[in-house]
Amino acid sequence: MKVLVTGGTGYIGSHTCIQLIEQGYTPVVIDNLCNSKEMVLDRIEQVTGVRPTFMQGDIRDSAFLKRVFAKHSIDSVIHFAGLKAVGESVEKPLKYYDNNVSGTLTLVSEMDLAGVKSLIFSSSATVYGDPASVPIKEDFPTSATNPYGRSKLMVEECLRDFQQANLDWSITLLRYFNPVGAHESGLLGEDPQGTPNNLLPFVAQVAVGRREKLGVFGNDYNTPDGTGVRDYIHVVDLADGHLAALDKMKHQPGTHIFNLGTGQGNSVLEMVHAFETAANRPIPYEIKPRRAGDIAECYADPTYAEAHLGWKATRDLQTMVEDTWRWQSQNPNGYQ
Ligand code: NAD
Ligand code: UDP
């Protein structure tokens, strides 16, 4: 079965390609390489023995997509391609709406023309805004506090409307909590460009000596140690969640929504201490003011995904930080 993976050389997409290959699927990767490197394909080949078919191009380019669908008989699409930096989205909202919203609409239009009716979309727990309580269930109210989050919400709503008008389509919206970790081989991992926005890549770069110390954004939240609590999920578990969705939802028309998280919350300081153990070195940090837009606590109720996808995260926190450290220490400068 051929699966088109948009954004397939990116962090989550590349790990999903490995799981797809290992489960006997044939991924066809498209990416414009705006936030990833072609070398990722070498690494996927090193791990699996298979080099995915790759076509470089942009999801906003309908002529390019027509070529992709004409060349390959695609059964389903897993759509990761998008921009994800919250801060940049505040400064350049149109760039985010163009890439994430218009890009998805172009992709879906071309799928429609090609007769491909199964789509899995990368959404985010950010669509829950500041939830009234935790753990978060799929039917909680949604809202957005920045253009990145709004782009995810807009896409969710566009896709829901589109599916209502095209009842034979299967559209699955996967709301990721906090993806971390790396492939156990140490060959693939997260390689942020510039200063990392996310916690674990920053911690890993401090550990490897690329940055002096971590800033902890606030220690006065209403949480056990005062620092923010999140649901960190191993990227390979997350990738497996896509395979479960592909397997279970492809022949079930409708719009399906699942949280992909572990159901466990960990604080910033717990993450720092776990990383110190994995890397066997101290991680210097200082407490800084809260980051604008951050919330105290965010973690999933993952039971709906377990019941309907037969999937649950299995890798624990220690594995997440050990795998991150293996990747970072073996590739101090990422994919160079
Ligand atoms: P990533 O930046 O590593 O991967 C995204 C890939 O898409 C990159 O390789 C990039 O080059 C490509 N891309 C971007 N715009 C494109 C376009 N117009 N045409 C073709 N390719 C394009 O990010 P990731 O962490 O792997 O995230 C994948 C998806 O998951 C994104 O949609 C992101 O918003 C979503 N998501 C990520 C997180 C997270 O913390 N990593 C959390 C929730 C949701
Ligand atoms: N965080 C931090 N320092 C950093 C980056 C993040 O203290 O350099 C905190 C942040 O305030 C939040 C948690 O780590 O409580 C996770 O942040 P991240 O940006 O990784 O994910 P998100 O905010 O999307 O949940």
Short mmCIF file of C-alpha atoms and ligand atoms in Angstrom, two decimals:
data_model
loop_
_atom_site.label_atom_id
_atom_site.label_comp_id
_atom_site.label_asym_id
_atom_site.label_seq_id
_atom_site.Cartn_x
_atom_site.Cartn_y
_atom_site.Cartn_z
CA MET A 1 0.00 0.00 0.00
CA LYS A 2 1.41 3.37 -1.04
CA VAL A 3 1.16 6.18 1.48
CA LEU A 4 1.98 9.74 0.55
CA VAL A 5 3.86 11.34 3.45
CA THR A 6 3.93 15.14 3.19
CA GLY A 7 6.71 16.64 5.31
CA GLY A 8 8.25 13.17 5.36
CA THR A 9 11.84 14.35 5.88
CA GLY A 10 10.81 16.29 9.00
CA TYR A 11 11.07 15.13 12.59
CA ILE A 12 7.81 13.21 13.02
CA GLY A 13 7.44 12.36 9.32
CA SER A 14 10.85 10.65 9.12
CA HIS A 15 10.14 8.45 12.15
CA THR A 16 6.75 7.59 10.67
CA CYS A 17 8.41 6.57 7.37
CA ILE A 18 10.55 4.07 9.27
CA GLN A 19 7.54 2.54 11.00
CA LEU A 20 5.64 2.45 7.70
CA ILE A 21 8.46 0.63 5.94
CA GLU A 22 8.85 -1.79 8.82
CA GLN A 23 5.12 -2.58 8.66
CA GLY A 24 5.26 -3.26 4.92
CA TYR A 25 3.87 0.03 3.59
CA THR A 26 5.53 1.97 0.77
CA PRO A 27 5.96 5.62 1.73
CA VAL A 28 6.25 8.27 -0.99
CA VAL A 29 7.81 11.35 0.59
CA ILE A 30 7.20 14.91 -0.52
CA ASP A 31 8.86 17.86 1.20
CA ASN A 32 10.09 21.30 0.17
CA LEU A 33 13.04 20.93 2.60
CA CYS A 34 12.30 24.30 4.24
CA ASN A 35 12.90 22.74 7.66
CA SER A 36 14.66 19.45 6.96
CA LYS A 37 17.52 17.89 5.03
CA GLU A 38 17.59 15.35 2.24
CA MET A 39 20.19 13.42 4.27
CA VAL A 40 17.30 12.16 6.39
CA LEU A 41 16.54 9.78 3.51
CA ASP A 42 20.03 8.25 3.84
CA ARG A 43 19.35 7.67 7.51
CA ILE A 44 15.97 6.06 6.84
CA GLU A 45 17.72 3.78 4.36
CA GLN A 46 20.45 2.95 6.89
CA VAL A 47 17.83 1.90 9.44
CA THR A 48 15.39 0.05 7.18
CA GLY A 49 17.37 -0.93 4.10
CA VAL A 50 14.80 0.92 2.00
CA ARG A 51 15.19 4.39 0.55
CA PRO A 52 11.78 6.01 0.28
CA THR A 53 10.80 7.53 -3.04
CA PHE A 54 11.27 11.29 -2.67
CA MET A 55 9.88 14.16 -4.69
CA GLN A 56 11.00 17.63 -3.64
CA GLY A 57 8.21 20.18 -3.86
CA ASP A 58 5.66 22.29 -2.10
CA ILE A 59 2.15 21.30 -1.03
CA ARG A 60 0.91 24.72 -2.21
CA ASP A 61 2.01 23.86 -5.75
CA SER A 62 -0.94 22.10 -7.40
CA ALA A 63 1.01 21.30 -10.59
CA PHE A 64 3.61 19.52 -8.45
CA LEU A 65 0.92 17.58 -6.59
CA LYS A 66 -0.69 16.56 -9.89
CA ARG A 67 2.65 15.09 -10.95
CA VAL A 68 2.95 13.21 -7.66
CA PHE A 69 -0.53 11.69 -7.91
CA ALA A 70 -0.08 10.91 -11.62
CA LYS A 71 3.20 9.11 -10.98
CA HIS A 72 2.15 7.13 -7.91
CA SER A 73 -1.01 5.24 -7.17
CA ILE A 74 -1.55 6.58 -3.65
CA ASP A 75 -3.96 4.90 -1.22
CA SER A 76 -3.75 7.31 1.73
CA VAL A 77 -2.06 10.55 2.71
CA ILE A 78 -0.39 11.34 6.02
CA HIS A 79 -0.01 15.09 6.09
CA PHE A 80 2.80 16.45 8.28
CA ALA A 81 4.00 19.33 6.08
CA GLY A 82 3.59 22.62 7.86
CA LEU A 83 5.31 25.34 9.83
CA LYS A 84 5.31 24.97 13.61
CA ALA A 85 7.11 27.84 15.36
CA VAL A 86 4.60 29.64 17.57
CA GLY A 87 6.71 32.81 17.98
CA GLU A 88 7.34 33.15 14.24
CA SER A 89 3.63 32.66 13.60
CA VAL A 90 2.87 35.73 15.73
CA GLU A 91 5.32 37.81 13.68
CA LYS A 92 4.40 36.36 10.29
CA PRO A 93 0.79 35.18 10.50
CA LEU A 94 0.18 35.21 6.75
CA LYS A 95 3.13 32.90 6.19
CA TYR A 96 1.48 30.42 8.56
CA TYR A 97 -2.00 30.71 7.09
CA ASP A 98 -0.59 30.38 3.59
CA ASN A 99 1.58 27.38 4.35
CA ASN A 100 -0.60 25.50 6.81
CA VAL A 101 -4.13 26.41 5.73
CA SER A 102 -3.82 27.15 1.98
CA GLY A 103 -1.28 24.33 1.64
CA THR A 104 -3.69 21.83 3.14
CA LEU A 105 -6.58 23.05 0.98
CA THR A 106 -4.45 22.64 -2.14
CA LEU A 107 -3.42 19.17 -1.05
CA VAL A 108 -7.01 18.09 -0.36
CA SER A 109 -8.20 19.52 -3.70
CA GLU A 110 -5.56 17.53 -5.54
CA MET A 111 -6.35 14.38 -3.55
CA ASP A 112 -9.98 14.85 -4.53
CA LEU A 113 -9.09 15.16 -8.21
CA ALA A 114 -6.90 12.08 -7.94
CA GLY A 115 -9.63 10.10 -6.14
CA VAL A 116 -7.60 9.62 -2.94
CA LYS A 117 -10.05 9.78 -0.04
CA SER A 118 -8.12 8.91 3.09
CA LEU A 119 -6.23 11.57 5.02
CA ILE A 120 -4.47 11.72 8.38
CA PHE A 121 -3.70 15.23 9.57
CA SER A 122 -1.13 16.43 12.15
CA SER A 123 -3.07 18.53 14.58
CA SER A 124 -1.97 19.58 18.03
CA ALA A 125 -3.05 19.78 21.64
CA THR A 126 -2.68 23.53 21.18
CA VAL A 127 -6.26 23.48 19.80
CA TYR A 128 -7.50 22.99 23.40
CA GLY A 129 -6.19 26.46 24.32
CA ASP A 130 -6.06 26.78 28.11
CA PRO A 131 -8.19 23.78 29.13
CA ALA A 132 -10.56 24.12 32.07
CA SER A 133 -9.28 20.83 33.48
CA VAL A 134 -6.87 17.95 32.83
CA PRO A 135 -6.67 15.27 31.54
CA ILE A 136 -7.98 16.56 28.22
CA LYS A 137 -10.60 14.62 26.28
CA GLU A 138 -11.29 14.97 22.56
CA ASP A 139 -14.66 16.63 23.16
CA PHE A 140 -13.23 19.50 25.20
CA PRO A 141 -13.85 22.98 23.75
CA THR A 142 -11.24 24.26 21.29
CA SER A 143 -9.67 27.69 20.96
CA ALA A 144 -6.41 29.24 19.81
CA THR A 145 -4.08 31.79 21.34
CA ASN A 146 -1.71 32.35 18.41
CA PRO A 147 -1.71 32.12 14.60
CA TYR A 148 -0.01 28.70 14.60
CA GLY A 149 -2.74 27.25 16.81
CA ARG A 150 -5.41 29.05 14.79
CA SER A 151 -4.01 27.56 11.57
CA LYS A 152 -4.43 24.05 13.07
CA LEU A 153 -7.97 24.85 14.21
CA MET A 154 -8.88 26.34 10.84
CA VAL A 155 -7.61 23.26 9.04
CA GLU A 156 -9.55 21.00 11.42
CA GLU A 157 -12.73 22.94 10.67
CA CYS A 158 -12.14 23.06 6.90
CA LEU A 159 -11.54 19.31 6.86
CA ARG A 160 -14.64 18.62 8.91
CA ASP A 161 -16.78 20.69 6.51
CA PHE A 162 -15.17 19.01 3.54
CA GLN A 163 -15.83 15.54 4.94
CA GLN A 164 -19.48 16.46 5.63
CA ALA A 165 -19.83 17.28 1.96
CA ASN A 166 -17.91 14.16 0.87
CA LEU A 167 -19.23 11.38 3.03
CA ASP A 168 -17.09 8.66 1.47
CA TRP A 169 -13.88 10.31 2.76
CA SER A 170 -12.05 9.22 5.90
CA ILE A 171 -10.31 12.10 7.66
CA THR A 172 -8.44 11.57 10.90
CA LEU A 173 -7.28 14.50 13.00
CA LEU A 174 -4.50 13.48 15.36
CA ARG A 175 -3.90 15.93 18.18
CA TYR A 176 -0.31 15.44 19.32
CA PHE A 177 0.78 16.35 22.81
CA ASN A 178 4.55 16.96 23.18
CA PRO A 179 6.61 14.79 20.80
CA VAL A 180 10.15 14.12 22.07
CA GLY A 181 12.79 11.42 21.75
CA ALA A 182 14.52 9.96 18.73
CA HIS A 183 14.94 6.70 16.89
CA GLU A 184 16.72 4.14 19.08
CA SER A 185 19.49 3.78 16.45
CA GLY A 186 20.64 7.34 17.19
CA LEU A 187 20.50 8.00 13.42
CA LEU A 188 17.33 10.11 13.38
CA GLY A 189 16.06 12.77 15.72
CA GLU A 190 14.91 16.34 16.03
CA ASP A 191 17.19 18.92 14.39
CA PRO A 192 15.78 22.38 15.02
CA GLN A 193 17.24 25.24 13.00
CA GLY A 194 18.46 28.18 15.10
CA THR A 195 17.51 28.45 18.75
CA PRO A 196 15.18 25.61 19.75
CA ASN A 197 11.71 26.72 20.87
CA ASN A 198 10.89 23.43 22.55
CA LEU A 199 12.15 22.25 25.89
CA LEU A 200 13.87 18.95 25.17
CA PRO A 201 15.92 20.03 22.13
CA PHE A 202 17.11 23.00 24.19
CA VAL A 203 18.07 20.77 27.12
CA ALA A 204 19.87 18.38 24.74
CA GLN A 205 21.88 21.25 23.23
CA VAL A 206 22.89 22.42 26.71
CA ALA A 207 23.97 18.87 27.57
CA VAL A 208 26.11 18.59 24.43
CA GLY A 209 27.73 21.99 25.06
CA ARG A 210 26.09 23.98 22.25
CA ARG A 211 24.29 26.24 24.76
CA GLU A 212 25.34 27.49 28.15
CA LYS A 213 22.17 27.02 30.16
CA LEU A 214 18.46 26.44 29.98
CA GLY A 215 15.95 29.16 30.85
CA VAL A 216 13.03 27.66 32.79
CA PHE A 217 9.98 29.72 31.91
CA GLY A 218 8.31 30.26 35.27
CA ASN A 219 8.33 28.38 38.57
CA ASP A 220 5.19 29.93 40.02
CA TYR A 221 2.53 27.86 38.26
CA ASN A 222 -0.04 25.95 40.25
CA THR A 223 1.79 22.63 39.71
CA PRO A 224 3.69 20.37 42.16
CA ASP A 225 7.07 22.09 41.63
CA GLY A 226 5.78 25.34 40.11
CA THR A 227 7.06 24.63 36.58
CA GLY A 228 4.87 23.84 33.57
CA VAL A 229 3.53 20.30 33.16
CA ARG A 230 3.22 18.61 29.74
CA ASP A 231 2.48 15.22 28.27
CA TYR A 232 5.73 14.16 26.58
CA ILE A 233 5.33 11.34 24.08
CA HIS A 234 8.09 9.36 22.36
CA VAL A 235 8.17 10.16 18.64
CA VAL A 236 8.20 6.46 17.73
CA ASP A 237 5.05 5.87 19.81
CA LEU A 238 3.56 8.86 18.01
CA ALA A 239 4.57 7.39 14.64
CA ASP A 240 2.93 4.09 15.62
CA GLY A 241 -0.25 6.03 16.40
CA HIS A 242 -0.34 7.06 12.72
CA LEU A 243 -0.03 3.46 11.60
CA ALA A 244 -2.85 2.46 13.92
CA ALA A 245 -5.00 5.28 12.53
CA LEU A 246 -4.12 4.27 8.97
CA ASP A 247 -5.02 0.67 9.61
CA LYS A 248 -8.25 1.27 11.54
CA MET A 249 -9.69 4.40 9.93
CA LYS A 250 -8.90 4.03 6.22
CA HIS A 251 -12.13 2.15 5.55
CA GLN A 252 -14.24 4.06 8.06
CA PRO A 253 -15.64 7.16 6.40
CA GLY A 254 -16.09 10.11 8.74
CA THR A 255 -14.06 12.69 10.61
CA HIS A 256 -12.22 11.01 13.46
CA ILE A 257 -10.39 12.84 16.21
CA PHE A 258 -7.82 11.32 18.56
CA ASN A 259 -5.47 12.59 21.23
CA LEU A 260 -2.01 11.11 20.89
CA GLY A 261 -0.43 11.44 24.32
CA THR A 262 0.63 9.21 27.19
CA GLY A 263 -1.82 10.53 29.77
CA GLN A 264 1.07 11.39 32.09
CA GLY A 265 2.20 14.91 32.94
CA ASN A 266 5.80 15.83 33.74
CA SER A 267 7.18 19.16 34.86
CA VAL A 268 10.05 21.08 33.28
CA LEU A 269 12.28 20.26 36.24
CA GLU A 270 11.39 16.57 36.09
CA MET A 271 12.46 16.58 32.44
CA VAL A 272 15.71 18.35 33.29
CA HIS A 273 16.53 15.85 36.06
CA ALA A 274 15.66 12.85 33.89
CA PHE A 275 17.97 14.22 31.20
CA GLU A 276 20.77 14.77 33.72
CA THR A 277 20.55 11.08 34.61
CA ALA A 278 20.53 9.96 30.97
CA ALA A 279 23.45 12.18 29.96
CA ASN A 280 25.27 11.75 33.26
CA ARG A 281 26.02 15.44 33.59
CA PRO A 282 24.42 18.49 35.16
CA ILE A 283 22.13 20.72 33.07
CA PRO A 284 22.65 24.29 34.25
CA TYR A 285 19.42 26.28 34.30
CA GLU A 286 18.01 29.53 35.56
CA ILE A 287 14.44 30.49 36.36
CA LYS A 288 13.07 33.08 33.94
CA PRO A 289 9.71 34.82 33.71
CA ARG A 290 6.78 32.88 32.31
CA ARG A 291 6.65 32.69 28.51
CA ALA A 292 3.70 34.56 27.02
CA GLY A 293 0.83 32.26 26.10
CA ASP A 294 2.10 29.28 28.14
CA ILE A 295 -0.35 27.33 30.29
CA ALA A 296 0.29 25.54 33.59
CA GLU A 297 -0.73 22.02 32.73
CA CYS A 298 -1.58 20.06 29.60
CA TYR A 299 -1.92 16.31 29.38
CA ALA A 300 -4.12 13.92 27.46
CA ASP A 301 -6.79 11.48 28.31
CA PRO A 302 -5.55 8.83 25.85
CA THR A 303 -8.31 6.28 26.48
CA TYR A 304 -10.35 7.06 23.36
CA ALA A 305 -7.37 6.33 21.10
CA GLU A 306 -6.68 3.13 22.98
CA ALA A 307 -10.30 1.98 22.64
CA HIS A 308 -10.71 2.85 18.95
CA LEU A 309 -7.21 2.54 17.51
CA GLY A 310 -5.94 -0.24 19.73
CA TRP A 311 -2.92 1.98 20.28
CA LYS A 312 -1.22 3.29 23.36
CA ALA A 313 2.17 4.83 24.08
CA THR A 314 4.58 2.32 25.60
CA ARG A 315 7.91 4.14 25.90
CA ASP A 316 8.60 5.73 29.28
CA LEU A 317 10.26 8.99 30.19
CA GLN A 318 13.68 7.43 30.71
CA THR A 319 13.58 5.94 27.19
CA MET A 320 12.55 9.34 25.77
CA VAL A 321 15.50 11.16 27.33
CA GLU A 322 18.01 8.36 26.68
CA ASP A 323 17.05 8.20 23.00
CA THR A 324 17.21 11.99 22.73
CA TRP A 325 20.67 11.94 24.28
CA ARG A 326 21.91 9.16 21.98
CA TRP A 327 20.79 11.15 18.94
CA GLN A 328 22.20 14.46 20.24
CA SER A 329 25.55 13.05 21.40
CA GLN A 330 26.10 11.10 18.17
CA ASN A 331 25.01 14.09 16.04
CA PRO A 332 26.03 17.16 18.04
CA ASN A 333 25.22 19.45 15.11
CA GLY A 334 22.20 17.53 13.87
CA TYR A 335 22.11 16.43 10.23
CA GLN A 336 25.34 18.03 9.05
P1 NAD B 1 9.20 19.47 10.98
O1 NAD B 1 9.39 20.91 10.69
O2 NAD B 1 10.36 18.67 11.43
O3 NAD B 1 8.55 18.74 9.71
C1 NAD B 1 7.68 19.39 8.82
C2 NAD B 1 8.22 19.16 7.42
O4 NAD B 1 7.34 19.80 6.49
C3 NAD B 1 9.60 19.75 7.20
O5 NAD B 1 10.43 18.74 6.66
C4 NAD B 1 9.38 20.89 6.20
O6 NAD B 1 10.49 21.05 5.34
C5 NAD B 1 8.11 20.44 5.50
N1 NAD B 1 7.29 21.51 4.95
C6 NAD B 1 6.85 22.63 5.57
N2 NAD B 1 6.09 23.35 4.74
C7 NAD B 1 6.00 22.66 3.57
C8 NAD B 1 5.36 22.90 2.34
N3 NAD B 1 4.64 24.01 2.13
N4 NAD B 1 5.50 21.98 1.36
C9 NAD B 1 6.24 20.86 1.54
N5 NAD B 1 6.88 20.61 2.69
C10 NAD B 1 6.78 21.49 3.70
O7 NAD B 1 7.99 19.37 12.05
P2 NAD B 1 7.47 18.13 12.88
O8 NAD B 1 7.82 18.34 14.30
O9 NAD B 1 7.86 16.87 12.22
O10 NAD B 1 5.91 18.38 12.74
C11 NAD B 1 5.12 17.73 11.75
C12 NAD B 1 3.70 18.21 11.86
O11 NAD B 1 3.21 17.96 13.18
C13 NAD B 1 3.53 19.72 11.63
O12 NAD B 1 2.35 19.94 10.90
C14 NAD B 1 3.40 20.27 13.04
O13 NAD B 1 2.64 21.45 13.08
C15 NAD B 1 2.67 19.14 13.74
N6 NAD B 1 2.89 19.12 15.19
C16 NAD B 1 4.18 19.09 15.67
C17 NAD B 1 4.39 19.11 17.04
C18 NAD B 1 5.80 19.13 17.60
O14 NAD B 1 5.99 19.52 18.75
N7 NAD B 1 6.81 18.71 16.86
C19 NAD B 1 3.30 19.13 17.93
C20 NAD B 1 2.01 19.13 17.40
C21 NAD B 1 1.82 19.13 16.02
N1 UDP B 2 10.10 25.53 28.48
C1 UDP B 2 11.10 26.10 29.24
N2 UDP B 2 12.23 26.54 28.61
C2 UDP B 2 12.42 26.43 27.27
C3 UDP B 2 11.40 25.83 26.50
C4 UDP B 2 10.25 25.40 27.12
O1 UDP B 2 10.96 26.23 30.46
O2 UDP B 2 13.48 26.86 26.76
C5 UDP B 2 8.88 25.02 29.13
C6 UDP B 2 7.59 25.68 28.66
O3 UDP B 2 7.32 26.84 29.41
C7 UDP B 2 6.57 24.54 28.88
C8 UDP B 2 7.39 23.28 28.64
O4 UDP B 2 8.76 23.66 28.80
O5 UDP B 2 6.14 24.55 30.25
C9 UDP B 2 7.19 22.69 27.25
O6 UDP B 2 7.42 23.71 26.29
P1 UDP B 2 7.52 23.41 24.74
O7 UDP B 2 7.78 24.71 24.05
O8 UDP B 2 8.50 22.30 24.51
O9 UDP B 2 6.08 22.83 24.38
P2 UDP B 2 4.64 23.51 24.46
O10 UDP B 2 4.77 24.86 25.03
O11 UDP B 2 4.18 23.51 23.06
O12 UDP B 2 3.84 22.60 25.31
#
